[in-house]
Amino acid sequence: MTKWVYTFGDGAAEGRAGDRDLLGGKGANLAEMCRLGLPVPPGFTITTEACNAYYSAARSYPEALAGQVGEALTHLEQLTGRRLGDPSRLLLVSVRSGARASMPGMMDTVLNLGLNDATVEALATESGDARFAYDSYRRFIQMYSDVVLGVDHEVFEEILEDEKANRGAELDTELTAEDWKAIIGLYKAKVEEESGAPFPQDPEQQLWGAIGAVFSSWMNARAITYRRLHDIPEDWGTAVNVQAMVFGNMGETSATGVAFTRNPSTGERALYGEFLVNAQGEDVVAGIRTPQNITEVARIDAGSDKPSLEKIMPEAFASFVAISQKLEKHYRDMQDLEFTIERGKLWMLQARSGKRTAKAALRIAVDMASEGLISQEEAVARIDPGSLDQLLHPTIDPKAKRDVIAVGLPASPGAATGEIAFSSHEAEDMRAIGKRVILVRIETSPEDIHGMHAAEGILTTRGGMTSHAAVVARGMGKPCVSGAGTLRVDYRAGTLTVMGRTFRKGDVITVDGGTGQVLNGAVPMQQPELSGDFASVMKWADGIRRMKVRTNAETPADARTARSFGAEGIGLCRTEHMFFEGERIIAMREMILSDTEAGRRAALAKLLPMQRSDFVELFEIMAGLPVTIRLLDPPLHEFLPKSDEEIDEVATVMNLSPSALRRRTEALHEFNPMLGHRGCRLAVSYPEIAEMQARAIFEAAVEAGRATGRPVVPEVMVPLVGLKKELDFIKARIDAVAADVMKEKGETIGYLTGTMIELPRAAVRAHVIAETAEFFSFGTNDLTQTTFGISRDDASVFLETYRQKGIIEQDPFVTLDKEGVGEFVRMAAQKGRATRPDIKLGICGEHGGDPASIHFCEDVGLDYVSCSPFRVPIARLAAAQAAIRKAG
Ligand code: PEP
Ligand code: MG
């Protein structure tokens, strides 16, 4: 028979910490604390499996549950010497939810269960405090009615406020037992009126009502949203913990509180917590009264004149300190503890791993490793790589005053202050005269790259988390708030308006890409701290990981940032981004729009020196580290002039009429450009483009090698290859240019020619392509697009619907789809190695910076991952964790 119920109490428990999946976090840790001999009010846990069974059977309980709960209750009654509903030996219980992962405040709780018109008298007699007893009863009625009977707690608050007003009382504490009695009468009448039945007096009926309500709360809207946001599967279910009540509100020698064994925001090794005298846990959560500090040190630090627990209850404090140390040692992690002191006696109500900021996580891990509590490997394994993002950007000083004018999506972390610019040109011009700029657009497009580069931060009024602005800003590591829909941008008037306030070009605003807030004016910032604990963890991670970490970068600024974050080379230099700036776009347009090879070569000749100097700079920054340069990839239409002004500009340079030029741009129109004339197809049609780029690469390699004294071994990468012959054709040109340059310079240049694997056909034919390719770089952006057959630029709308409907769990453009796209990666890696055992394998799609995808890359045995500069530390850590997991 399935065991649905596990008991704990008095130094023993049927469960333990390892039973988290079955008993939920709270239940498993209560059991563990009992086993450790700590003072825990006894009780029992109904399993998460029972919750799942309840849902599978259309919200009815498994048959054996009633019997097992009955037995556990008897056990609890024996341990406490009390009985539910028995006025002579009154037992009261709490009924709480507790899932595998903590879901703070998302599900329901009922306290003081077992009180009724008769037992409340018993509680009054036993406690010698009638006021306490009636207050407890009214709290119970209020909570139970809200959670189980669906009577909104507001109605009770209203009654309470009225009654206080009638009595001229301001605080609950001014009410007497008689007042509470009267209020209870009103509450019960209200319950009967609202729910159609009297408030249940039978404690057993109360208990089952509460159990059902906790199970049901797994499916309330709050919990569903929380699960979606935190990727918690629905089939985990919640456990129900039924536990003997202890009271923190039995007068001045009672208290309740919460504490962390180390400071959760700084990580400092010091007990950190708060408590309230004469209160129940819910009072602490409600935040109506100002809590007091637990330790004297913290009290003095906080400048509080309210006495600490250390001062007023020294004995309970001493046992709490001892227990908190014991628990931290036992769990080998910072603990988040809940406790209650009932008339001087300490009870532990909860222990769990404490949530902490990224900064605290690093400090705690490093400290615990040096205290010998955990190994360096465990320290590395414990840091959430994604959380490092918080540390790499300037952030708003938490103490700063915020004048929030709008809230959009937190699209790219960090905060930035600057003057408003409404176009990329404006942004560049302002930047050129030394101003710091926030680029404010309705939305951005690829043409805004230069403006985004010039800006400190980006704000858009439209677009989601995967909008162009969001993706590009994250890539650049620039703070971005997208989709701030309450803002109105009027380009013509040059205004940004919101709720009667108007901002103009040059007005100073701040964007907080971590929260999505847009703030008026400049706000004090905190600079990122990359030394200390961060550096220690990174160093340990580097000692553990097998895969190298490179960066995707094409600007010197990005390359430098990436180096400072520890990048070990460039895995992808997207050369097209180099053609958007100033003069270059004109020469580029000239090249694209020429009808003849000679015309194209003339335009390319203008681009060559610019391209070469770009590469020299990158090679110098990378000082001998590998640099992969990709030949031109995007559909040409991305470069085409659009406005009349732009067409006129190019027409003048080319000596053509604007109308002739317009006809040429129309001829270049493609219905499906991402599957069109792009990638290596451009180099097949116009080999002179590839030749110019190859020349720029090799000449730059010679120049940079001479300047730095470290030979540059460029890796020339051909995009969007599907056929070996495409690569053969282009490689022949590359080799010819290399031979020419070597002859001209009188120097040998080591270089590799390889390809991106970003089409299913390339993956399937990888063994053949590897005959020519000396390396593969998995372009998982396109490979995802082409494997699924969904457009990477348009998919976010319906992918979100897919997520909501449970058809996909994660956006495959963010986290690699292992079963599908990943299978192509795995297959191509194997096939590539079969042909060429020393073939270099890397990934340069967005997934190269995603921790879950990095784990997959380790499994497949790639040599390196490449990601945007600000993800480099994340990738270093994730690669180390992947290596640890693979080894373990
Ligand atoms: C890719 O397709 O994964 C890739 C890195 O190339 P891009 O994003 O430039 O198409
Ligand atoms: Mg691609």
PDB file of N, CA, C and O in Angstrom, residues 424 439 441 443-453 467-469 472 476 576-577 579-581 585 589 634-635 637-639 642 674 793:
ATOM      1  N   SER A 424      19.600  57.206 -33.976  1.00  0.00           N
ATOM      2  CA  SER A 424      20.970  56.719 -33.878  1.00  0.00           C
ATOM      3  C   SER A 424      21.958  57.800 -34.297  1.00  0.00           C
ATOM      4  O   SER A 424      23.045  57.897 -33.744  1.00  0.00           O
ATOM      5  N   LEU A 439      19.595  55.993 -25.847  1.00  0.00           N
ATOM      6  CA  LEU A 439      18.883  55.977 -27.129  1.00  0.00           C
ATOM      7  C   LEU A 439      17.428  55.589 -26.863  1.00  0.00           C
ATOM      8  O   LEU A 439      17.153  54.512 -26.333  1.00  0.00           O
ATOM      9  N   ARG A 441      13.856  54.882 -28.524  1.00  0.00           N
ATOM     10  CA  ARG A 441      13.202  54.591 -29.804  1.00  0.00           C
ATOM     11  C   ARG A 441      11.877  53.891 -29.542  1.00  0.00           C
ATOM     12  O   ARG A 441      11.686  53.268 -28.499  1.00  0.00           O
ATOM     13  N   GLU A 443      10.969  51.393 -31.507  1.00  0.00           N
ATOM     14  CA  GLU A 443      11.687  50.120 -31.524  1.00  0.00           C
ATOM     15  C   GLU A 443      12.965  50.300 -32.343  1.00  0.00           C
ATOM     16  O   GLU A 443      13.115  51.296 -33.024  1.00  0.00           O
ATOM     17  N   THR A 444      13.865  49.332 -32.264  1.00  0.00           N
ATOM     18  CA  THR A 444      15.118  49.504 -33.001  1.00  0.00           C
ATOM     19  C   THR A 444      15.183  48.492 -34.140  1.00  0.00           C
ATOM     20  O   THR A 444      14.436  47.509 -34.148  1.00  0.00           O
ATOM     21  N   SER A 445      16.065  48.759 -35.094  1.00  0.00           N
ATOM     22  CA  SER A 445      16.266  47.834 -36.216  1.00  0.00           C
ATOM     23  C   SER A 445      17.772  47.673 -36.404  1.00  0.00           C
ATOM     24  O   SER A 445      18.548  48.387 -35.773  1.00  0.00           O
ATOM     25  N   PRO A 446      18.188  46.755 -37.300  1.00  0.00           N
ATOM     26  CA  PRO A 446      19.636  46.540 -37.466  1.00  0.00           C
ATOM     27  C   PRO A 446      20.378  47.839 -37.792  1.00  0.00           C
ATOM     28  O   PRO A 446      21.549  47.993 -37.449  1.00  0.00           O
ATOM     29  N   GLU A 447      19.690  48.779 -38.412  1.00  0.00           N
ATOM     30  CA  GLU A 447      20.376  50.024 -38.748  1.00  0.00           C
ATOM     31  C   GLU A 447      20.737  50.866 -37.528  1.00  0.00           C
ATOM     32  O   GLU A 447      21.474  51.835 -37.638  1.00  0.00           O
ATOM     33  N   ASP A 448      20.146  50.529 -36.411  1.00  0.00           N
ATOM     34  CA  ASP A 448      20.436  51.316 -35.204  1.00  0.00           C
ATOM     35  C   ASP A 448      21.680  50.846 -34.461  1.00  0.00           C
ATOM     36  O   ASP A 448      22.004  51.377 -33.405  1.00  0.00           O
ATOM     37  N   ILE A 449      22.355  49.854 -35.025  1.00  0.00           N
ATOM     38  CA  ILE A 449      23.530  49.297 -34.355  1.00  0.00           C
ATOM     39  C   ILE A 449      24.486  50.399 -33.889  1.00  0.00           C
ATOM     40  O   ILE A 449      24.935  50.403 -32.751  1.00  0.00           O
ATOM     41  N   HIS A 450      24.743  51.331 -34.785  1.00  0.00           N
ATOM     42  CA  HIS A 450      25.736  52.357 -34.431  1.00  0.00           C
ATOM     43  C   HIS A 450      25.215  53.254 -33.312  1.00  0.00           C
ATOM     44  O   HIS A 450      25.959  53.652 -32.425  1.00  0.00           O
ATOM     45  N   GLY A 451      23.925  53.543 -33.355  1.00  0.00           N
ATOM     46  CA  GLY A 451      23.351  54.357 -32.282  1.00  0.00           C
ATOM     47  C   GLY A 451      23.367  53.610 -30.961  1.00  0.00           C
ATOM     48  O   GLY A 451      23.618  54.184 -29.900  1.00  0.00           O
ATOM     49  N   MET A 452      23.121  52.316 -31.035  1.00  0.00           N
ATOM     50  CA  MET A 452      23.136  51.516 -29.815  1.00  0.00           C
ATOM     51  C   MET A 452      24.552  51.445 -29.261  1.00  0.00           C
ATOM     52  O   MET A 452      24.764  51.461 -28.055  1.00  0.00           O
ATOM     53  N   HIS A 453      25.505  51.378 -30.167  1.00  0.00           N
ATOM     54  CA  HIS A 453      26.892  51.378 -29.735  1.00  0.00           C
ATOM     55  C   HIS A 453      27.264  52.676 -29.047  1.00  0.00           C
ATOM     56  O   HIS A 453      27.964  52.694 -28.043  1.00  0.00           O
ATOM     57  N   SER A 467      12.993  41.220 -28.572  1.00  0.00           N
ATOM     58  CA  SER A 467      12.969  42.213 -29.645  1.00  0.00           C
ATOM     59  C   SER A 467      14.412  42.511 -30.067  1.00  0.00           C
ATOM     60  O   SER A 467      15.361  42.174 -29.353  1.00  0.00           O
ATOM     61  N   HIS A 468      14.545  43.130 -31.206  1.00  0.00           N
ATOM     62  CA  HIS A 468      15.881  43.453 -31.709  1.00  0.00           C
ATOM     63  C   HIS A 468      16.687  44.198 -30.656  1.00  0.00           C
ATOM     64  O   HIS A 468      17.826  43.856 -30.344  1.00  0.00           O
ATOM     65  N   ALA A 469      16.071  45.227 -30.084  1.00  0.00           N
ATOM     66  CA  ALA A 469      16.790  46.049 -29.103  1.00  0.00           C
ATOM     67  C   ALA A 469      17.280  45.181 -27.944  1.00  0.00           C
ATOM     68  O   ALA A 469      18.430  45.285 -27.510  1.00  0.00           O
ATOM     69  N   VAL A 472      20.132  42.637 -29.100  1.00  0.00           N
ATOM     70  CA  VAL A 472      21.386  43.310 -29.424  1.00  0.00           C
ATOM     71  C   VAL A 472      21.985  43.940 -28.165  1.00  0.00           C
ATOM     72  O   VAL A 472      23.197  43.856 -27.930  1.00  0.00           O
ATOM     73  N   MET A 476      25.604  43.327 -26.480  1.00  0.00           N
ATOM     74  CA  MET A 476      26.590  44.391 -26.234  1.00  0.00           C
ATOM     75  C   MET A 476      26.827  44.598 -24.747  1.00  0.00           C
ATOM     76  O   MET A 476      27.715  45.366 -24.370  1.00  0.00           O
ATOM     77  N   GLU A 576      29.848  41.568 -41.055  1.00  0.00           N
ATOM     78  CA  GLU A 576      28.843  42.484 -41.612  1.00  0.00           C
ATOM     79  C   GLU A 576      28.605  43.683 -40.710  1.00  0.00           C
ATOM     80  O   GLU A 576      28.327  44.779 -41.172  1.00  0.00           O
ATOM     81  N   HIS A 577      28.732  43.454 -39.394  1.00  0.00           N
ATOM     82  CA  HIS A 577      28.494  44.566 -38.470  1.00  0.00           C
ATOM     83  C   HIS A 577      29.499  45.690 -38.686  1.00  0.00           C
ATOM     84  O   HIS A 577      29.269  46.818 -38.299  1.00  0.00           O
ATOM     85  N   PHE A 579      30.280  46.877 -41.445  1.00  0.00           N
ATOM     86  CA  PHE A 579      29.987  47.641 -42.663  1.00  0.00           C
ATOM     87  C   PHE A 579      28.863  48.656 -42.495  1.00  0.00           C
ATOM     88  O   PHE A 579      28.407  49.229 -43.455  1.00  0.00           O
ATOM     89  N   PHE A 580      28.392  48.817 -41.284  1.00  0.00           N
ATOM     90  CA  PHE A 580      27.267  49.740 -41.108  1.00  0.00           C
ATOM     91  C   PHE A 580      27.702  51.170 -40.801  1.00  0.00           C
ATOM     92  O   PHE A 580      26.935  52.092 -40.921  1.00  0.00           O
ATOM     93  N   GLU A 581      28.948  51.301 -40.330  1.00  0.00           N
ATOM     94  CA  GLU A 581      29.356  52.617 -39.843  1.00  0.00           C
ATOM     95  C   GLU A 581      29.659  53.614 -40.959  1.00  0.00           C
ATOM     96  O   GLU A 581      30.181  53.244 -42.007  1.00  0.00           O
ATOM     97  N   ILE A 585      29.082  52.187 -44.980  1.00  0.00           N
ATOM     98  CA  ILE A 585      27.789  51.736 -45.495  1.00  0.00           C
ATOM     99  C   ILE A 585      27.600  52.225 -46.925  1.00  0.00           C
ATOM    100  O   ILE A 585      27.034  51.533 -47.758  1.00  0.00           O
ATOM    101  N   ARG A 589      27.045  49.793 -49.984  1.00  0.00           N
ATOM    102  CA  ARG A 589      25.878  49.899 -50.878  1.00  0.00           C
ATOM    103  C   ARG A 589      26.322  49.998 -52.332  1.00  0.00           C
ATOM    104  O   ARG A 589      25.716  49.412 -53.231  1.00  0.00           O
ATOM    105  N   PRO A 634      24.910  38.083 -44.051  1.00  0.00           N
ATOM    106  CA  PRO A 634      23.478  38.379 -44.091  1.00  0.00           C
ATOM    107  C   PRO A 634      22.951  38.632 -45.494  1.00  0.00           C
ATOM    108  O   PRO A 634      23.729  38.933 -46.403  1.00  0.00           O
ATOM    109  N   PRO A 635      21.659  38.510 -45.659  1.00  0.00           N
ATOM    110  CA  PRO A 635      21.062  38.847 -46.942  1.00  0.00           C
ATOM    111  C   PRO A 635      21.391  40.296 -47.285  1.00  0.00           C
ATOM    112  O   PRO A 635      21.379  41.163 -46.409  1.00  0.00           O
ATOM    113  N   HIS A 637      19.913  42.618 -48.663  1.00  0.00           N
ATOM    114  CA  HIS A 637      18.910  43.678 -48.519  1.00  0.00           C
ATOM    115  C   HIS A 637      19.084  44.438 -47.206  1.00  0.00           C
ATOM    116  O   HIS A 637      18.689  45.578 -47.090  1.00  0.00           O
ATOM    117  N   GLU A 638      19.733  43.784 -46.206  1.00  0.00           N
ATOM    118  CA  GLU A 638      19.940  44.488 -44.941  1.00  0.00           C
ATOM    119  C   GLU A 638      20.776  45.741 -45.112  1.00  0.00           C
ATOM    120  O   GLU A 638      20.737  46.645 -44.298  1.00  0.00           O
ATOM    121  N   PHE A 639      21.567  45.777 -46.203  1.00  0.00           N
ATOM    122  CA  PHE A 639      22.438  46.939 -46.405  1.00  0.00           C
ATOM    123  C   PHE A 639      21.831  47.974 -47.337  1.00  0.00           C
ATOM    124  O   PHE A 639      22.391  49.039 -47.529  1.00  0.00           O
ATOM    125  N   LYS A 642      17.216  52.739 -47.933  1.00  0.00           N
ATOM    126  CA  LYS A 642      15.757  52.679 -47.873  1.00  0.00           C
ATOM    127  C   LYS A 642      15.145  54.057 -48.123  1.00  0.00           C
ATOM    128  O   LYS A 642      14.292  54.209 -48.975  1.00  0.00           O
ATOM    129  N   MET A 674      16.138  35.287 -45.291  1.00  0.00           N
ATOM    130  CA  MET A 674      16.959  34.473 -44.393  1.00  0.00           C
ATOM    131  C   MET A 674      17.256  33.112 -45.009  1.00  0.00           C
ATOM    132  O   MET A 674      18.184  32.416 -44.600  1.00  0.00           O
ATOM    133  N   ASP A 793      13.330  35.550 -36.406  1.00  0.00           N
ATOM    134  CA  ASP A 793      12.940  36.947 -36.203  1.00  0.00           C
ATOM    135  C   ASP A 793      11.460  37.114 -35.877  1.00  0.00           C
ATOM    136  O   ASP A 793      11.054  38.156 -35.398  1.00  0.00           O
TER     137      ASP A 793
END
